Coordinates of C-alpha atoms (C1' of nucleotides) in Angstrom, one line a residue:
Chain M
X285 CA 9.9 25.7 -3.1
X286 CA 7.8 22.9 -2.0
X287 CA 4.7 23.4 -0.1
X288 CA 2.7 20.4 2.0
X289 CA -0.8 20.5 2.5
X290 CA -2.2 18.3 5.1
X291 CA -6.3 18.1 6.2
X292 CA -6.3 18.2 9.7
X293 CA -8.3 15.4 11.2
X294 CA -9.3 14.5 7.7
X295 CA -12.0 11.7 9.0
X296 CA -13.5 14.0 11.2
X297 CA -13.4 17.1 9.9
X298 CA -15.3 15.2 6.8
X299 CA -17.9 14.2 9.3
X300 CA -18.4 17.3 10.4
X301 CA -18.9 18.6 6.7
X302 CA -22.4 16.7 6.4
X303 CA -23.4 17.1 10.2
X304 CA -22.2 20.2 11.6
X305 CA -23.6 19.8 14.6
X306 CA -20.3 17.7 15.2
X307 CA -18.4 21.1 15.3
X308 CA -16.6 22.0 18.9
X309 CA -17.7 18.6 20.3
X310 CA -15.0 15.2 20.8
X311 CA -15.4 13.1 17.7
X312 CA -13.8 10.3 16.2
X313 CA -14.0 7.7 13.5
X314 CA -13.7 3.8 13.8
X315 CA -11.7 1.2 12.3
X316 CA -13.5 -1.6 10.0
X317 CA -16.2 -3.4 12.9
X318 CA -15.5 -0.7 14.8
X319 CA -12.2 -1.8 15.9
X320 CA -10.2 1.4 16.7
X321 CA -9.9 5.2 17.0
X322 CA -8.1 6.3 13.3
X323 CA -9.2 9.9 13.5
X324 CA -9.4 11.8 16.8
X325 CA -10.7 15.7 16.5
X326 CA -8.6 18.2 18.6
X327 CA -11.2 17.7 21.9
X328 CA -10.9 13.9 21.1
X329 CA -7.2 14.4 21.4
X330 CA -7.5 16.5 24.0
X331 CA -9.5 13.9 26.1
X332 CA -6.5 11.5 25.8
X333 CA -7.6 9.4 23.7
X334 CA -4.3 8.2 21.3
X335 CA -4.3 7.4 18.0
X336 CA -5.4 3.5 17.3
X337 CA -6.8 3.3 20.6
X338 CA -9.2 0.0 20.7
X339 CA -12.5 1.3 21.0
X340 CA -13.7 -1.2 23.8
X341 CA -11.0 -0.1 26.0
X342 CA -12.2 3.7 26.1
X343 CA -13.6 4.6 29.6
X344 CA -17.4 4.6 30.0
X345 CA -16.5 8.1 31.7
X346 CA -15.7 9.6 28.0
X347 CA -19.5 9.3 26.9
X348 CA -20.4 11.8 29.7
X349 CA -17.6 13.9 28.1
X350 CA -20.3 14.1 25.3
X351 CA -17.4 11.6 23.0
X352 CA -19.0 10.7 20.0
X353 CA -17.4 7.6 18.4
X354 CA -18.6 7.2 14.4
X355 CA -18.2 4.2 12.0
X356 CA -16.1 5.2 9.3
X357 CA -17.3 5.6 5.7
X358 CA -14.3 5.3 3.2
X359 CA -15.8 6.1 0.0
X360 CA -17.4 9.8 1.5
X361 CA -13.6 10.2 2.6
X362 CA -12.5 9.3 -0.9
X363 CA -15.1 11.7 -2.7
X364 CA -13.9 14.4 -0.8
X365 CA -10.2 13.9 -1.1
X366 CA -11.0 14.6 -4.7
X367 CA -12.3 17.9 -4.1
X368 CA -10.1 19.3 -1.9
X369 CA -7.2 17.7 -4.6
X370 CA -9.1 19.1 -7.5
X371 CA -9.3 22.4 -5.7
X372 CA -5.3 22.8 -4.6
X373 CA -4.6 21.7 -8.1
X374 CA -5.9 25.0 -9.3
X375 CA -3.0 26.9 -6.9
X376 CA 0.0 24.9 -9.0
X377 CA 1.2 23.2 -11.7
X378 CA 2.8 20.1 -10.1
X379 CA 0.4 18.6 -7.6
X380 CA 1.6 15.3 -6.3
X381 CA -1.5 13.7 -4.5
X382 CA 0.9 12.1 -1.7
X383 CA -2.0 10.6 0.2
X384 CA -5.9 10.7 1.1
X385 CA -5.7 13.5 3.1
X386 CA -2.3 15.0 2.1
X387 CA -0.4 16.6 -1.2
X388 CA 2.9 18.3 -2.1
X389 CA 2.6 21.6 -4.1
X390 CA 5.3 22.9 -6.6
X391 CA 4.9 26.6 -5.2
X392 CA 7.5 27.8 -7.8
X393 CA 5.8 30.7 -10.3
X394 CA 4.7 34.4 -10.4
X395 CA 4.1 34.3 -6.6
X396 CA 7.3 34.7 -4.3
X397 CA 5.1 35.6 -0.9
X398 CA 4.7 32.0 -0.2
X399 CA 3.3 32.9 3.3
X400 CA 0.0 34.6 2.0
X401 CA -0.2 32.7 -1.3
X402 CA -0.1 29.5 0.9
X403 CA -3.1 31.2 2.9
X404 CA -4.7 32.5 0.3
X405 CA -5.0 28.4 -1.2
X406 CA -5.6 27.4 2.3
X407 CA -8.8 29.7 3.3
X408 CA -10.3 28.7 -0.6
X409 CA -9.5 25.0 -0.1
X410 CA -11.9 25.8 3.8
X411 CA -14.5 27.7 1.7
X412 CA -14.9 25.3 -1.4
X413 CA -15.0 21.9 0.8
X414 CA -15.1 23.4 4.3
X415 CA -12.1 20.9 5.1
X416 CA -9.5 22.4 7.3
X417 CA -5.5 22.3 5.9
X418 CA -2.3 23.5 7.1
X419 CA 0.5 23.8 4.8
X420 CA 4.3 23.5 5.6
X421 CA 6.7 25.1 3.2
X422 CA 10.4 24.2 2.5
X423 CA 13.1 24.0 -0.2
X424 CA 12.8 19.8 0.4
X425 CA 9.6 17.6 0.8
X426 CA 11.4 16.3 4.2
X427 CA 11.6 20.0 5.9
X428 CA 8.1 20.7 4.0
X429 CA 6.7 17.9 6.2
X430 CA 8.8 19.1 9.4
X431 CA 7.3 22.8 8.6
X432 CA 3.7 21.5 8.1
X433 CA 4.1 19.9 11.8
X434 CA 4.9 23.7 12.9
X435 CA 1.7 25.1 11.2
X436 CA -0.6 23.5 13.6
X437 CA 0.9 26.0 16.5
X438 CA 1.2 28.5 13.6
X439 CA -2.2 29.6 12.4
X440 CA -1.9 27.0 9.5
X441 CA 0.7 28.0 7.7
X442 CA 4.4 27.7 8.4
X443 CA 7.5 28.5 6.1
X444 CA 10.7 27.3 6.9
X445 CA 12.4 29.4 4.2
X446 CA 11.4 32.3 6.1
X447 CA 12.6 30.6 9.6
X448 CA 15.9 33.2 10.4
X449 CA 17.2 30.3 13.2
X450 CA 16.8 27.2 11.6
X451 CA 19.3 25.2 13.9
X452 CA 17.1 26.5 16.7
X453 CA 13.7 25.7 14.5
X454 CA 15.4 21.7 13.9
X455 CA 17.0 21.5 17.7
X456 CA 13.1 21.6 18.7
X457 CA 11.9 18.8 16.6
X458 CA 12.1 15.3 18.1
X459 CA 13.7 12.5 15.7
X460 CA 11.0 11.1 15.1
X461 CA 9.0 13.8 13.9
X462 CA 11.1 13.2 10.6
X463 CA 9.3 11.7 7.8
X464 CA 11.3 8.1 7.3
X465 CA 11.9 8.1 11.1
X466 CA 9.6 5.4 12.6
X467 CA 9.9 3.9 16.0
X468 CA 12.9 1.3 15.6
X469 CA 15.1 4.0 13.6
X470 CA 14.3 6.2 16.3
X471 CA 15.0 4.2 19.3
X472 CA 18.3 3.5 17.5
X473 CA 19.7 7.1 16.5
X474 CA 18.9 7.9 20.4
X475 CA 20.8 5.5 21.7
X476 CA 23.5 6.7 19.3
X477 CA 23.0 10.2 21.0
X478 CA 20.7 12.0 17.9
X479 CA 17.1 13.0 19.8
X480 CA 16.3 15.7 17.0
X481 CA 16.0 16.8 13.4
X482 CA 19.3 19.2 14.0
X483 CA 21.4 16.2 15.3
X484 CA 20.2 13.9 12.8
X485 CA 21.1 16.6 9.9
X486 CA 24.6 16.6 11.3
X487 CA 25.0 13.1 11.1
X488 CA 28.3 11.3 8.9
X489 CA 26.9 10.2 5.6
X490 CA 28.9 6.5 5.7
X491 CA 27.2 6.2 9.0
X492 CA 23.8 7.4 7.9
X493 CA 23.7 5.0 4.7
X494 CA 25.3 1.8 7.0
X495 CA 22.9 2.1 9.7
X496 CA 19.8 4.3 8.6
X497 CA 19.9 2.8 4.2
X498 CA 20.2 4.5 1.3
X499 CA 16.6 5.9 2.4
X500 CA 18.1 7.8 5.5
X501 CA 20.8 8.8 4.1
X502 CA 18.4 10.5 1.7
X503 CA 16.3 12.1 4.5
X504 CA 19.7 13.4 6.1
X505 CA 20.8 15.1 2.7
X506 CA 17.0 16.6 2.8
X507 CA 17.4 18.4 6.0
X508 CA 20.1 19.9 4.3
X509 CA 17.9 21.5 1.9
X510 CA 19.6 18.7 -0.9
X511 CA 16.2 17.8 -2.4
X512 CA 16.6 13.9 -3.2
X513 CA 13.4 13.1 -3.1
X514 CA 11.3 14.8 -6.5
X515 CA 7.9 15.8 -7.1
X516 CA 5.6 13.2 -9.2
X517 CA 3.0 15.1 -10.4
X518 CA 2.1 11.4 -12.4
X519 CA 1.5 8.6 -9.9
X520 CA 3.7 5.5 -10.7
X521 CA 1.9 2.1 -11.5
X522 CA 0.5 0.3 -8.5
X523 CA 3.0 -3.0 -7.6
X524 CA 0.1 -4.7 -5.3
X525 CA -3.6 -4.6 -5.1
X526 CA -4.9 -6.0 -1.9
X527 CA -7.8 -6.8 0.0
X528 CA -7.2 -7.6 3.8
X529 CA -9.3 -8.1 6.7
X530 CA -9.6 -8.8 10.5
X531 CA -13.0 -10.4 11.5
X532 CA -13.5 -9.5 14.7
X533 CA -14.9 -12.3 16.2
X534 CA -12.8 -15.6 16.1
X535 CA -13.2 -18.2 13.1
X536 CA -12.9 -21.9 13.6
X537 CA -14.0 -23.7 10.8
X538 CA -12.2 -23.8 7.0
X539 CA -16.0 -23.1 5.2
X540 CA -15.4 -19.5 7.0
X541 CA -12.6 -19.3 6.1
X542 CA -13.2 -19.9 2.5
X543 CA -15.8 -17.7 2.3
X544 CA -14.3 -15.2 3.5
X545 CA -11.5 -15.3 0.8
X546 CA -13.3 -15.6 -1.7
X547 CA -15.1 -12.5 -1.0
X548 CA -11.9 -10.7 -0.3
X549 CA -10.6 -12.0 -3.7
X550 CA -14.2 -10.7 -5.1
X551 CA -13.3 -7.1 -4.1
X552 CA -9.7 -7.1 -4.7
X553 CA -10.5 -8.5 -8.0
X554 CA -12.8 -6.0 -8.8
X555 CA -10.0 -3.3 -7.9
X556 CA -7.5 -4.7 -10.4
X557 CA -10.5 -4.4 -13.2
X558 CA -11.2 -0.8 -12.1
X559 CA -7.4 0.1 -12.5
X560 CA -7.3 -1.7 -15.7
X561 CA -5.0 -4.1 -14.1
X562 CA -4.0 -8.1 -14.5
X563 CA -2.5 -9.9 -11.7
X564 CA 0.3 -12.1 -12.5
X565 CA 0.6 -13.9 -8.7
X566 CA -1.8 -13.9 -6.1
X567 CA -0.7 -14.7 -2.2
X568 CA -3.4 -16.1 0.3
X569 CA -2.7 -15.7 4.0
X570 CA -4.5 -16.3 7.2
X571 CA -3.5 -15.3 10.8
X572 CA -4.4 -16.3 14.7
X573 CA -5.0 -13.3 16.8
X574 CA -1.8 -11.8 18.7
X575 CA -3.7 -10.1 21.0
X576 CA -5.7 -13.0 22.2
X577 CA -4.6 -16.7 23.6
X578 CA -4.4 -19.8 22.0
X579 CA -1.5 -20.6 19.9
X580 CA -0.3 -18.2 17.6
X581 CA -0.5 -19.4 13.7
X582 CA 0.1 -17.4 10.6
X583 CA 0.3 -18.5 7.3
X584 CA 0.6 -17.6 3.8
X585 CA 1.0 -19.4 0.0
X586 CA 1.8 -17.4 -3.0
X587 CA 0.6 -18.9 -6.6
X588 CA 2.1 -18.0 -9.9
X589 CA -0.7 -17.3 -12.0
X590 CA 1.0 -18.0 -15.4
X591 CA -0.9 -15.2 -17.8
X592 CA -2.1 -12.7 -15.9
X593 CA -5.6 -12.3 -14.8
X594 CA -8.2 -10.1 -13.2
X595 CA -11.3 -12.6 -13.9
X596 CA -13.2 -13.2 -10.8
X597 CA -14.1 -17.0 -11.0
X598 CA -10.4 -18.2 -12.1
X599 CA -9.1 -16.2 -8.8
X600 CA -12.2 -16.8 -6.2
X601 CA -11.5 -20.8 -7.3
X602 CA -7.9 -20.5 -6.9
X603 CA -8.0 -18.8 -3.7
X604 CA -9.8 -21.4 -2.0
X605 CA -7.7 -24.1 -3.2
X606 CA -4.7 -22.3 -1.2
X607 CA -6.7 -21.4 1.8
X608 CA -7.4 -25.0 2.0
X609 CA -3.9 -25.8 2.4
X610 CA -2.9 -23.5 4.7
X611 CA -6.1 -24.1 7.1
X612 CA -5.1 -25.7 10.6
X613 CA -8.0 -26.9 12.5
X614 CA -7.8 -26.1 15.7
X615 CA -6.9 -22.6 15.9
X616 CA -8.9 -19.4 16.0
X617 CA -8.4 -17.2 13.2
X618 CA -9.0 -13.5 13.1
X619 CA -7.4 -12.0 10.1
X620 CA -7.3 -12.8 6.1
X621 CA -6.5 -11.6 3.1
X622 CA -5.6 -11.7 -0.3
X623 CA -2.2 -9.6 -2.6
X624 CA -1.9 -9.5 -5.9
X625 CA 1.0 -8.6 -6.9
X626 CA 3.2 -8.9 -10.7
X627 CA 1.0 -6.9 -12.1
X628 CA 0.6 -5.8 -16.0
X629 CA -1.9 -4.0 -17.7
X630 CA -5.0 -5.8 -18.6
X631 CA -4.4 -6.5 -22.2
X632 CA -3.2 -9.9 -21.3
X633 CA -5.7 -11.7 -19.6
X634 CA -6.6 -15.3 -18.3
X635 CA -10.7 -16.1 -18.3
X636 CA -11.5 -19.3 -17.1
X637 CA -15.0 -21.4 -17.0
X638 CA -15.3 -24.0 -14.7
X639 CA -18.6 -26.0 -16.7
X640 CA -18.7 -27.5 -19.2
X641 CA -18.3 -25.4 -22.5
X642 CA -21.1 -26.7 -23.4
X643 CA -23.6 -25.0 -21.6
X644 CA -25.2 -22.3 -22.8
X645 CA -25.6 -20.1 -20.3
X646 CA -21.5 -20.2 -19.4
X647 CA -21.1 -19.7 -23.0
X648 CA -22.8 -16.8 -22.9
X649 CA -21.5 -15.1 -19.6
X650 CA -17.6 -15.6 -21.3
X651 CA -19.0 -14.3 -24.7
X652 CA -20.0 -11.3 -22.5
X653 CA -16.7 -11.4 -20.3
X654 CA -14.2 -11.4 -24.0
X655 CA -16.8 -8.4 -25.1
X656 CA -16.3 -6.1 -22.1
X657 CA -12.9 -6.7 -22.7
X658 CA -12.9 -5.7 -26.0
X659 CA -14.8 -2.3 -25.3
X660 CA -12.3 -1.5 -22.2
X661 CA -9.8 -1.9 -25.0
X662 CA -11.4 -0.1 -27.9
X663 CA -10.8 -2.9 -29.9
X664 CA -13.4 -5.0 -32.0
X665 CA -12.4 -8.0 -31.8
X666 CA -10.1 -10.2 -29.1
X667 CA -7.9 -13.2 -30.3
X668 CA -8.9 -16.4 -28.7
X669 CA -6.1 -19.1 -27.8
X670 CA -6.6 -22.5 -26.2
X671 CA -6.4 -26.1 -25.6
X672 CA -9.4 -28.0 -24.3
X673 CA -12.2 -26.3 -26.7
X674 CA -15.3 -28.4 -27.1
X675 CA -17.0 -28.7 -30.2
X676 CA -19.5 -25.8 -29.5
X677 CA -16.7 -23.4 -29.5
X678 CA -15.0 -24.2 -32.8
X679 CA -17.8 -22.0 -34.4
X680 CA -17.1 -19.0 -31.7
X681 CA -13.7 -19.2 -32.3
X682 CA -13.8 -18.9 -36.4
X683 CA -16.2 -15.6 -35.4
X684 CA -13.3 -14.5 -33.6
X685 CA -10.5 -14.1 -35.4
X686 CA -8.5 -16.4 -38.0
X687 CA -5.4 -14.3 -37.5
X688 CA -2.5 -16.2 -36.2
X689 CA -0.8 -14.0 -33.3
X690 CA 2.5 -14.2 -31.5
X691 CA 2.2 -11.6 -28.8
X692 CA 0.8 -12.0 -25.8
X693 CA -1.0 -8.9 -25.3
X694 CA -3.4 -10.1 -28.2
X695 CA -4.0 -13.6 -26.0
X696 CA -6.9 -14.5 -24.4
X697 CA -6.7 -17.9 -23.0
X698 CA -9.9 -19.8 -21.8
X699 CA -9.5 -22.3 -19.3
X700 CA -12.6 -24.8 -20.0
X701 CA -12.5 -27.3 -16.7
X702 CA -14.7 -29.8 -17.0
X703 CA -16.6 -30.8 -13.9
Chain Y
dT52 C1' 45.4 -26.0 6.3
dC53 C1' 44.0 -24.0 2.0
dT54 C1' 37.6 -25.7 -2.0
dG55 C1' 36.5 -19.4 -7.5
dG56 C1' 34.4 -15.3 -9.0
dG57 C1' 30.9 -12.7 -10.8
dG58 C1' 26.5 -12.2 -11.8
dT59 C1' 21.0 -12.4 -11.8
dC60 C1' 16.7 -13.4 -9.8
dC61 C1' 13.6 -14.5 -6.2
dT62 C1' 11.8 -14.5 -1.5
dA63 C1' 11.1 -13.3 3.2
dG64 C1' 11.2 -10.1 6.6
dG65 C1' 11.7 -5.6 8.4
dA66 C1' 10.8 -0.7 8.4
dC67 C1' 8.2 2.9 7.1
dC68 C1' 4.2 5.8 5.5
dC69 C1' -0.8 7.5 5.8
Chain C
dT222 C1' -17.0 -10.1 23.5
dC223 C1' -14.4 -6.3 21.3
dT224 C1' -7.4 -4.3 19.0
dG225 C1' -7.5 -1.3 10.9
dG226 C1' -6.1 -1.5 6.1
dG227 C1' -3.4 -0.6 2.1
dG228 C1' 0.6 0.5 0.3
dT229 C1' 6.2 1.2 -0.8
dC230 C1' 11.1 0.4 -0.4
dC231 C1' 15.3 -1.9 1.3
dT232 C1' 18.3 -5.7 2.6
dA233 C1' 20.1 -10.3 3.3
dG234 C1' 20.4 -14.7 1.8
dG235 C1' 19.6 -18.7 -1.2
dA236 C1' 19.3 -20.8 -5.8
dC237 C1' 21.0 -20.7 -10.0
dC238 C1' 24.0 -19.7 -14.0
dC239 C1' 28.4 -19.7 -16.6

DNA sequence: TCTGGGGTCCTAGGACCC
DNA sequence: TCTGGGGTCCTAGGACCC
């Protein structure tokens, strides 16, 4: 059996942790510059207001509601996701951390009352963090999800196993209330006649898979109790690393527009070093506004990076160099961002100088750069493999290593550009 | 009239999730 | 004036290979 357990309102509900004075009033939290709502507390909801509503269009009348609108502050969020993860991971042995505010439970062992164990994890989980869950419980992850939607309405708990109508339980839930159903699948299974979970469970299988993927065909077997989709208890390696941003006020000129990449790249960068990551391609893009005139222009330009990197001055250089090519004067951008992508572990990595290897001070800061490296790695020394070495390196490179390598993973290349 | 067949790799775009 | 950010997966189609 497979239990879900969701925060409720995480945002809030994390606000309301460090001010409780928050409790029982409307709340919610803000988007980056304050854009949009992205967590509403139940009076918030209950005031209208939907989820991703743009801030600026809220009525004046909801401040003499007593609303009270919040900037959001990720890394709080973040810090407490890990508690409330590190405290459900006490209540199983496979706990796959599915989201920031969400995690599927293995709920097979000694206890068989799921109904009171699943309380029992819920009211510590309220007492340890004072963050509110409900939990959903089902033979799949797919009815798991569809029971935690029921435990709102249920005192915070719901088990489908225990459900003795099940047809009736599934007739009540909307189509897309199933987790893989989004808006265009939706609008398409109801103009094929199937409006809830119950219909779409009867569905054919050829049509399911020609119409709905291999994906829905896999969410269709899952409301059958067929689990398809298994428990990772180990999350798999991260495919892209990205940094992305709107700016909130239009941009006009390219030296923006270059700064801000290259501060994006700066963070993103940052990320792959944290996760002991290399990118192997990096993809610049720019966008106009769609919500505002003027022509519409998007844009993006993807580099191959040749040996993969993660060093901050090689990328911030590189990234402006393809934000200047996809630059159009002339319109107003409001959105950039940079994805790496082709990633590898950082064993193979690209550093790059862009003075001349004669100064000092560079020599230093990639002496530094190639010894970091080597402690991430737990290795004494790195290899060191180029073209283009100036004479005050020959010495640097003999300290080094004189072992010849083959294998990439023991490469360091330097790119030394001379102004 | 009639223009192979089978495979891989890459990319762009769409859909979905929180 | 002001409309989020970071991911994953799937598919179709083109380039390329023998």
């Amino acid at each position: 059996m497979i239990g879900l357990a969701d925060c409720n309102n995480f945002y809030v509900s994390v606000e309301r942790v460090f001010d409780p004075s928050l409790i029982g009033k409307p709340v919610i939290v803000l988007s980056n510059n304050d854009g949009c709502a992205v967590s509403r507390s139940d009076e918030a909801k209950a005031l209208g207001i939907p989820m991703g509503a743009p801030a600026f269009k809220l009525p004046k009348s909801l401040e003499k509601s007593g609303l009270v609108s919040l900037s959001s502050n990720y890394p709080l969020y973040a810090d407490m996701s890990k508690r409330v993860m590190r405290t459900l991971a006490q209540f199983t042995p496979v706990l796959e951390v599915y989201s920031v505010d969400e995690a599927f439970l293995l709920l097979d062992g000694p206890r068989t009352d799921f109904d009171s164990y699943a309380r029992e994890i819920r009211e510590t989980v309220r007492q340890w963090t004072g963050i509110p869950i409900g939990i959903g419980i089902a033979p799949t992850k797919t009815l798991a999800k569809l029971a935690n939607r029921a435990a709102k309405g249920a005192g915070g708990v719901f088990d489908y196993s225990s459900v003795s109508n099940k047809d009736g339980f599934l007739a009540s839930m909307e189509v897309e209330k199933v987790w893989g159903i989004g808006p265009a699948r939706a609008e398409f299974l109801r103009r094929n006649r199937i409006d809830t979970a119950l219909r779409l469970r009867e569905a054919n299988d050829a049509w399911a898979k020609r119409h709905l993927s291999i994906a829905g065909l896999r969410t269709v077997h899952e409301l059958r109790e067929i689990p398809c989709i298994p428990l990772e208890s180990t999350a798999p390696p991260k495919k892209s690393v990205a940094c992305t941003r709107s700016f909130g006020r239009c941009v006009t000129n390219l030296q923006e527009m270059t700064e801000a990449i290259s501060l994006y790249v700066s963070i993103a960068a940052t990320k792959l070093r944290e996760e002991k990551l290399a990118a192997g391609k990096m993809e610049v893009f720019a966008q106009t506004s769609r919500f505002r005139g003027g022509p519409p222009y998007s844009a993006s330009i993807s580099f191959r990076l040749g040996v993969p990197t993660n060093y901050t001055p090689r990328l911030v250089s590189q990234a402006v160099a393809l934000m200047e090519r996809i630059y159009k004067p002339g319109f107003k951008f409001s959105r950039a961002g940079v994805v790496f992508t082709d990633l590898s572990d950082e064993r193979c990595v690209q550093l790059s100088l862009f003075e001349s290897a004669e100064d000092s001070e560079k020599e230093r800061e990639l002496m530094k750069a190639i010894d970091s490296i080597n402690r991430r790695l737990g290795r004494e020394k790195t290899f060191l493999a180029s073209s283009g070495i100036g004479r005050g390196w020959k010495m640097k490179q003999e300290k080094l290593s004189k072992r010849p390598t083959t294998r990439w993973e023991d490469i360091i290349t330097v790119d030394v550009d001379k102004p």
